[in-house]
mmCIF file of C-alpha atoms in Angstrom:
data_model
loop_
_atom_site.group_PDB
_atom_site.id
_atom_site.type_symbol
_atom_site.label_atom_id
_atom_site.label_comp_id
_atom_site.label_asym_id
_atom_site.label_seq_id
_atom_site.Cartn_x
_atom_site.Cartn_y
_atom_site.Cartn_z
ATOM 1 C CA MET E 5 -12.700 -19.759 5.130
ATOM 2 C CA CYS E 6 -12.881 -16.756 7.440
ATOM 3 C CA GLU E 7 -11.139 -13.410 7.062
ATOM 4 C CA LEU E 8 -9.079 -11.377 9.515
ATOM 5 C CA LEU E 9 -8.497 -7.680 10.130
ATOM 6 C CA GLY E 10 -6.071 -6.149 12.600
ATOM 7 C CA MET E 11 -4.606 -2.756 13.422
ATOM 8 C CA SER E 12 -1.634 -1.481 15.408
ATOM 9 C CA ALA E 13 -1.065 2.259 15.866
ATOM 10 C CA ASN E 14 1.152 4.584 17.881
ATOM 11 C CA VAL E 15 -1.765 6.906 18.699
ATOM 12 C CA PRO E 16 -5.422 6.128 19.456
ATOM 13 C CA THR E 17 -6.887 5.591 16.003
ATOM 14 C CA ASP E 18 -10.281 4.526 14.696
ATOM 15 C CA ILE E 19 -10.599 1.701 12.204
ATOM 16 C CA CYS E 20 -13.814 2.921 10.586
ATOM 17 C CA PHE E 21 -12.367 3.204 7.068
ATOM 18 C CA SER E 22 -10.863 -0.290 6.944
ATOM 19 C CA PHE E 23 -13.808 -1.855 8.742
ATOM 20 C CA SER E 24 -16.261 -0.252 6.303
ATOM 21 C CA GLY E 25 -14.686 -2.287 3.518
ATOM 22 C CA PHE E 26 -14.109 -5.395 5.619
ATOM 23 C CA LEU E 27 -17.747 -5.753 6.712
ATOM 24 C CA HIS E 28 -18.918 -5.988 3.091
ATOM 25 C CA ARG E 29 -17.023 -9.269 2.798
ATOM 26 C CA GLY E 30 -19.359 -10.697 5.449
ATOM 27 C CA GLY E 31 -22.192 -11.610 3.088
ATOM 28 C CA GLY E 32 -21.817 -8.840 0.508
ATOM 29 C CA THR E 33 -18.694 -9.084 -1.632
ATOM 30 C CA GLY E 34 -17.673 -12.268 0.186
ATOM 31 C CA PRO E 35 -19.348 -15.485 1.431
ATOM 32 C CA HIS E 36 -18.531 -15.067 5.128
ATOM 33 C CA ARG E 37 -22.100 -14.893 6.461
ATOM 34 C CA ASP E 38 -21.731 -16.855 9.709
ATOM 35 C CA GLY E 39 -20.939 -14.113 12.195
ATOM 36 C CA TRP E 40 -18.415 -11.413 12.892
ATOM 37 C CA GLY E 41 -16.719 -9.660 15.783
ATOM 38 C CA ILE E 42 -14.334 -6.856 16.640
ATOM 39 C CA ALA E 43 -12.253 -6.091 19.740
ATOM 40 C CA PHE E 44 -10.645 -2.829 20.878
ATOM 41 C CA TYR E 45 -7.943 -2.113 23.443
ATOM 42 C CA GLU E 46 -8.446 1.386 24.820
ATOM 43 C CA ALA E 47 -6.541 3.237 27.549
ATOM 44 C CA GLY E 48 -5.795 0.073 29.506
ATOM 45 C CA GLY E 49 -9.284 -1.335 28.950
ATOM 46 C CA TYR E 50 -10.874 -3.775 26.538
ATOM 47 C CA ARG E 51 -14.217 -4.120 24.817
ATOM 48 C CA ASP E 52 -15.591 -6.240 22.027
ATOM 49 C CA PHE E 53 -18.690 -6.619 19.890
ATOM 50 C CA ARG E 54 -19.749 -9.986 18.461
ATOM 51 C CA ASP E 55 -22.729 -10.947 16.325
ATOM 52 C CA PRO E 56 -23.575 -14.383 14.829
ATOM 53 C CA HIS E 57 -25.305 -12.700 11.865
ATOM 54 C CA PRO E 58 -23.740 -11.426 8.601
ATOM 55 C CA SER E 59 -21.764 -8.231 9.118
ATOM 56 C CA VAL E 60 -23.059 -6.649 5.907
ATOM 57 C CA ASP E 61 -26.593 -6.597 7.407
ATOM 58 C CA SER E 62 -25.669 -6.062 11.049
ATOM 59 C CA PRO E 63 -26.906 -2.957 12.910
ATOM 60 C CA ILE E 64 -24.009 -3.482 15.327
ATOM 61 C CA ALA E 65 -21.532 -3.328 12.431
ATOM 62 C CA ARG E 66 -23.110 -0.076 11.255
ATOM 63 C CA LEU E 67 -22.703 1.264 14.790
ATOM 64 C CA ILE E 68 -18.963 0.526 14.648
ATOM 65 C CA CYS E 69 -18.704 2.438 11.362
ATOM 66 C CA ASP E 70 -20.571 5.419 12.795
ATOM 67 C CA TYR E 71 -18.894 5.375 16.222
ATOM 68 C CA PRO E 72 -15.166 6.100 15.810
ATOM 69 C CA ILE E 73 -13.723 4.135 18.730
ATOM 70 C CA LYS E 74 -10.063 5.059 19.003
ATOM 71 C CA SER E 75 -7.632 2.308 19.905
ATOM 72 C CA HIS E 76 -3.976 1.299 19.707
ATOM 73 C CA VAL E 77 -4.790 -2.346 18.902
ATOM 74 C CA VAL E 78 -7.814 -3.811 17.094
ATOM 75 C CA ILE E 79 -8.710 -7.358 16.023
ATOM 76 C CA SER E 80 -11.702 -8.212 13.829
ATOM 77 C CA HIS E 81 -13.008 -11.409 12.205
ATOM 78 C CA ILE E 82 -15.743 -12.455 9.792
ATOM 79 C CA ARG E 83 -16.715 -16.117 9.816
ATOM 80 C CA GLN E 84 -17.503 -18.750 7.244
ATOM 81 C CA ALA E 85 -18.348 -21.715 9.443
ATOM 82 C CA ASN E 86 -16.532 -25.008 8.918
ATOM 83 C CA VAL E 87 -16.451 -26.487 12.423
ATOM 84 C CA GLY E 88 -19.133 -25.692 15.002
ATOM 85 C CA GLN E 89 -22.622 -24.253 14.730
ATOM 86 C CA VAL E 90 -23.417 -20.676 13.797
ATOM 87 C CA ARG E 91 -23.978 -19.185 17.240
ATOM 88 C CA LEU E 92 -22.597 -16.499 19.515
ATOM 89 C CA ALA E 93 -20.376 -18.899 21.487
ATOM 90 C CA ASN E 94 -18.536 -19.782 18.267
ATOM 91 C CA THR E 95 -18.114 -16.197 17.083
ATOM 92 C CA HIS E 96 -14.601 -14.709 17.072
ATOM 93 C CA PRO E 97 -12.674 -13.010 18.530
ATOM 94 C CA PHE E 98 -12.222 -15.077 21.683
ATOM 95 C CA THR E 99 -10.747 -13.709 24.911
ATOM 96 C CA ARG E 100 -8.922 -15.168 27.905
ATOM 97 C CA GLU E 101 -7.063 -13.572 30.829
ATOM 98 C CA MET E 102 -3.366 -14.057 31.478
ATOM 99 C CA TRP E 103 -1.003 -11.978 33.663
ATOM 100 C CA GLY E 104 -3.906 -9.660 34.491
ATOM 101 C CA ARG E 105 -4.462 -8.795 30.820
ATOM 102 C CA PRO E 106 -7.208 -9.770 28.373
ATOM 103 C CA TRP E 107 -5.694 -11.725 25.468
ATOM 104 C CA CYS E 108 -7.719 -11.558 22.279
ATOM 105 C CA TYR E 109 -7.529 -14.081 19.420
ATOM 106 C CA ALA E 110 -9.002 -14.708 15.992
ATOM 107 C CA HIS E 111 -8.206 -17.543 13.576
ATOM 108 C CA ASN E 112 -8.641 -18.035 9.856
ATOM 109 C CA GLY E 113 -8.423 -21.572 8.511
ATOM 110 C CA GLN E 114 -9.475 -25.104 9.310
ATOM 111 C CA LEU E 115 -7.633 -27.716 11.330
ATOM 112 C CA SER E 116 -7.793 -31.469 10.797
ATOM 113 C CA HIS E 117 -9.855 -33.669 13.111
ATOM 114 C CA GLU E 118 -6.708 -34.261 15.164
ATOM 115 C CA TRP E 119 -7.102 -30.835 16.789
ATOM 116 C CA LYS E 120 -9.219 -32.516 19.466
ATOM 117 C CA GLN E 121 -6.058 -34.286 20.646
ATOM 118 C CA LEU E 122 -4.443 -30.994 21.695
ATOM 119 C CA PRO E 123 -4.366 -31.333 25.510
ATOM 120 C CA LEU E 124 -6.065 -28.544 27.439
ATOM 121 C CA SER E 125 -5.014 -27.424 30.901
ATOM 122 C CA PHE E 126 -6.014 -24.140 32.522
ATOM 123 C CA TYR E 127 -8.222 -22.831 29.702
ATOM 124 C CA GLN E 128 -11.360 -24.529 28.391
ATOM 125 C CA PRO E 129 -13.506 -23.646 25.362
ATOM 126 C CA VAL E 130 -17.052 -22.343 25.658
ATOM 127 C CA GLY E 131 -18.070 -23.220 22.093
ATOM 128 C CA ASP E 132 -17.242 -26.197 19.907
ATOM 129 C CA THR E 133 -14.888 -24.852 17.224
ATOM 130 C CA ASP E 134 -11.394 -25.968 16.328
ATOM 131 C CA SER E 135 -10.375 -22.305 16.549
ATOM 132 C CA GLU E 136 -11.301 -21.836 20.204
ATOM 133 C CA HIS E 137 -9.838 -25.201 21.197
ATOM 134 C CA ALA E 138 -6.540 -24.225 19.563
ATOM 135 C CA PHE E 139 -6.649 -20.868 21.375
ATOM 136 C CA CYS E 140 -7.162 -22.534 24.761
ATOM 137 C CA TRP E 141 -4.272 -24.901 24.061
ATOM 138 C CA LEU E 142 -2.009 -22.056 22.937
ATOM 139 C CA MET E 143 -2.803 -19.917 25.990
ATOM 140 C CA GLY E 144 -2.318 -22.869 28.317
ATOM 141 C CA GLU E 145 1.097 -23.583 26.812
ATOM 142 C CA LEU E 146 2.133 -19.938 27.132
ATOM 143 C CA ARG E 147 0.980 -19.837 30.743
ATOM 144 C CA ARG E 148 2.803 -23.069 31.552
ATOM 145 C CA ALA E 149 6.064 -21.811 30.026
ATOM 146 C CA PHE E 150 5.749 -18.292 31.450
ATOM 147 C CA PRO E 151 3.790 -18.223 34.729
ATOM 148 C CA GLU E 152 4.776 -14.561 35.041
ATOM 149 C CA PRO E 153 5.373 -11.965 32.318
ATOM 150 C CA PRO E 154 8.904 -12.703 31.038
ATOM 151 C CA ALA E 155 11.599 -10.048 31.197
ATOM 152 C CA ASP E 156 12.948 -11.393 27.925
ATOM 153 C CA ARG E 157 10.251 -10.580 25.381
ATOM 154 C CA ASP E 158 12.206 -12.282 22.615
ATOM 155 C CA ALA E 159 11.934 -15.595 24.482
ATOM 156 C CA LEU E 160 8.148 -15.212 24.613
ATOM 157 C CA TRP E 161 7.911 -14.290 20.954
ATOM 158 C CA ARG E 162 10.076 -17.200 19.830
ATOM 159 C CA TYR E 163 8.060 -19.610 21.948
ATOM 160 C CA LEU E 164 4.806 -18.267 20.493
ATOM 161 C CA HIS E 165 6.193 -18.769 16.992
ATOM 162 C CA GLY E 166 6.972 -22.391 17.861
ATOM 163 C CA LEU E 167 3.406 -22.942 19.097
ATOM 164 C CA CYS E 168 1.984 -21.447 15.902
ATOM 165 C CA GLU E 169 4.275 -23.646 13.841
ATOM 166 C CA HIS E 170 2.932 -26.688 15.695
ATOM 167 C CA LEU E 171 -0.685 -25.663 15.108
ATOM 168 C CA ARG E 172 0.110 -25.179 11.446
ATOM 169 C CA THR E 173 0.833 -28.900 11.172
ATOM 170 C CA PHE E 174 -2.872 -29.520 11.846
ATOM 171 C CA GLY E 175 -4.016 -27.486 8.823
ATOM 172 C CA VAL E 176 -4.486 -23.835 7.879
ATOM 173 C CA PHE E 177 -3.695 -21.572 10.816
ATOM 174 C CA ASN E 178 -3.627 -17.825 10.176
ATOM 175 C CA LEU E 179 -3.739 -15.969 13.486
ATOM 176 C CA LEU E 180 -4.241 -12.569 15.066
ATOM 177 C CA LEU E 181 -3.432 -12.379 18.778
ATOM 178 C CA ALA E 182 -3.120 -9.382 21.088
ATOM 179 C CA ASP E 183 -2.344 -8.709 24.728
ATOM 180 C CA GLY E 184 -3.205 -4.995 24.806
ATOM 181 C CA GLU E 185 0.340 -3.885 24.045
ATOM 182 C CA SER E 186 1.499 -6.051 21.156
ATOM 183 C CA LEU E 187 -0.349 -7.462 18.159
ATOM 184 C CA TYR E 188 0.901 -10.820 16.906
ATOM 185 C CA THR E 189 0.202 -11.918 13.329
ATOM 186 C CA TYR E 190 1.061 -15.409 12.118
ATOM 187 C CA CYS E 191 0.710 -16.451 8.485
ATOM 188 C CA SER E 192 -0.015 -20.022 7.473
ATOM 189 C CA THR E 193 -1.332 -19.235 3.987
ATOM 190 C CA LYS E 194 -2.579 -15.651 3.588
ATOM 191 C CA LEU E 195 -2.054 -12.367 5.426
ATOM 192 C CA ALA E 196 -1.077 -8.952 4.058
ATOM 193 C CA HIS E 197 -0.168 -5.675 5.752
ATOM 194 C CA ILE E 198 0.376 -2.004 5.053
ATOM 195 C CA THR E 199 1.950 0.714 7.212
ATOM 196 C CA ARG E 200 0.796 4.286 6.730
ATOM 197 C CA ARG E 201 3.006 7.146 7.884
ATOM 198 C CA ALA E 202 3.863 10.650 6.707
ATOM 199 C CA PRO E 203 3.536 11.755 4.003
ATOM 200 C CA PHE E 204 -0.011 10.398 4.090
ATOM 201 C CA GLY E 205 -2.054 10.065 0.920
ATOM 202 C CA ARG E 206 -5.384 8.950 -0.449
ATOM 203 C CA ALA E 207 -6.735 5.399 -0.175
ATOM 204 C CA SER E 208 -9.802 3.811 -1.793
ATOM 205 C CA LEU E 209 -11.540 0.633 -0.670
ATOM 206 C CA SER E 210 -11.824 -2.430 -2.881
ATOM 207 C CA ASP E 211 -15.152 -3.610 -1.437
ATOM 208 C CA ALA E 212 -17.034 -0.322 -1.069
ATOM 209 C CA GLU E 213 -17.256 3.020 -2.825
ATOM 210 C CA LEU E 214 -15.338 4.921 -0.191
ATOM 211 C CA ALA E 215 -12.057 6.832 -0.255
ATOM 212 C CA VAL E 216 -10.209 8.929 2.299
ATOM 213 C CA ASN E 217 -7.296 11.322 2.281
ATOM 214 C CA PHE E 218 -5.398 10.350 5.429
ATOM 215 C CA ALA E 219 -3.443 13.614 5.342
ATOM 216 C CA GLU E 220 -6.634 15.346 6.486
ATOM 217 C CA HIS E 221 -7.023 13.112 9.544
ATOM 218 C CA THR E 222 -3.480 12.536 10.833
ATOM 219 C CA THR E 223 -0.427 14.275 12.222
ATOM 220 C CA PRO E 224 3.109 13.889 10.816
ATOM 221 C CA ASN E 225 4.026 11.622 13.748
ATOM 222 C CA ASP E 226 1.224 9.077 13.302
ATOM 223 C CA VAL E 227 2.038 5.485 12.368
ATOM 224 C CA VAL E 228 -0.827 3.093 11.613
ATOM 225 C CA SER E 229 -0.494 -0.476 10.331
ATOM 226 C CA VAL E 230 -3.387 -2.569 9.047
ATOM 227 C CA ILE E 231 -3.263 -6.337 8.574
ATOM 228 C CA ALA E 232 -5.871 -8.277 6.582
ATOM 229 C CA THR E 233 -6.389 -11.627 4.924
ATOM 230 C CA GLU E 234 -6.622 -9.824 1.580
ATOM 231 C CA PRO E 235 -5.700 -6.178 0.844
ATOM 232 C CA LEU E 236 -8.586 -3.820 1.565
ATOM 233 C CA THR E 237 -7.590 -0.994 -0.795
ATOM 234 C CA ASP E 238 -6.966 -1.010 -4.524
ATOM 235 C CA ASN E 239 -4.494 1.862 -4.845
ATOM 236 C CA GLU E 240 -1.866 0.994 -2.217
ATOM 237 C CA ASP E 241 1.027 -1.454 -2.097
ATOM 238 C CA TRP E 242 0.342 -4.136 0.507
ATOM 239 C CA VAL E 243 3.045 -6.554 1.678
ATOM 240 C CA ARG E 244 2.130 -10.223 1.789
ATOM 241 C CA MET E 245 3.495 -12.243 4.687
ATOM 242 C CA GLU E 246 5.418 -15.455 4.087
ATOM 243 C CA PRO E 247 3.998 -18.823 5.209
ATOM 244 C CA GLY E 248 5.433 -19.643 8.639
ATOM 245 C CA GLU E 249 6.146 -15.986 9.464
ATOM 246 C CA LEU E 250 5.254 -14.375 12.803
ATOM 247 C CA LEU E 251 5.320 -10.583 13.070
ATOM 248 C CA VAL E 252 5.129 -8.729 16.378
ATOM 249 C CA TRP E 253 3.621 -5.244 16.102
ATOM 250 C CA ARG E 254 3.704 -2.436 18.626
ATOM 251 C CA ASP E 255 2.754 1.203 18.071
ATOM 252 C CA GLY E 256 2.320 0.561 14.368
ATOM 253 C CA ASP E 257 5.806 -0.820 13.731
ATOM 254 C CA ILE E 258 7.238 -4.328 13.541
ATOM 255 C CA GLN E 259 9.172 -5.190 16.694
ATOM 256 C CA GLY E 260 10.006 -8.793 15.878
ATOM 257 C CA CYS E 261 9.995 -11.120 12.875
ATOM 258 C CA TYR E 262 10.283 -14.918 13.177
ATOM 259 C CA GLN E 263 10.261 -17.300 10.242
ATOM 260 C CA THR E 264 10.266 -21.017 9.599
#
């Protein structure tokens, strides 16, 4: 299956350290050779990079490591294809507009053949994956229930949890979703997270010979949370999410938790 990487921070932060380990799983220390992508929300804007080739050999991936793009919210994905050809149109993350914002999505898992029965409305897929079809269905259901941004954020978050729970009945559905302000993480089988705040310490990657002392690169007020399919460091205590759990992140902290 694929692997996911996400970040939520209270200050513009680069993800170079975590991504340096993550990219090695795309054909190096892991079998996920069928494409990769990463998306950044920056100062009210959005940009992404996608490549249908293995991340471990990708010049674009090396650019991301060498170019410290600072962002509050990041989503990244490396693909091991199950449904759909290996091509750019099937490469995560996917993006759609709602309420004047770009919504970004990446999925880890595989849905049963019944995913084609999910009715689509406003949003249509460009590629032919179960992941993008599920995304278009999810966004259409959110838009139908909330034509305008809801004043009650809890209502939105609970409704999103219900949609994820429904998609989980079709198979494995681990999700990262962002709207530029919040990062949503839903666990079907595997997701883990870590929050770094003062006092910062040293971290070493599991998939690459690289370590960093975060105390040298942060201020006492910084809060940075990283979410991944599997922990990226071997000397820190990661928290594993429970199956059926949705966490809502903003500025590096959990704002909402919804469980089965």
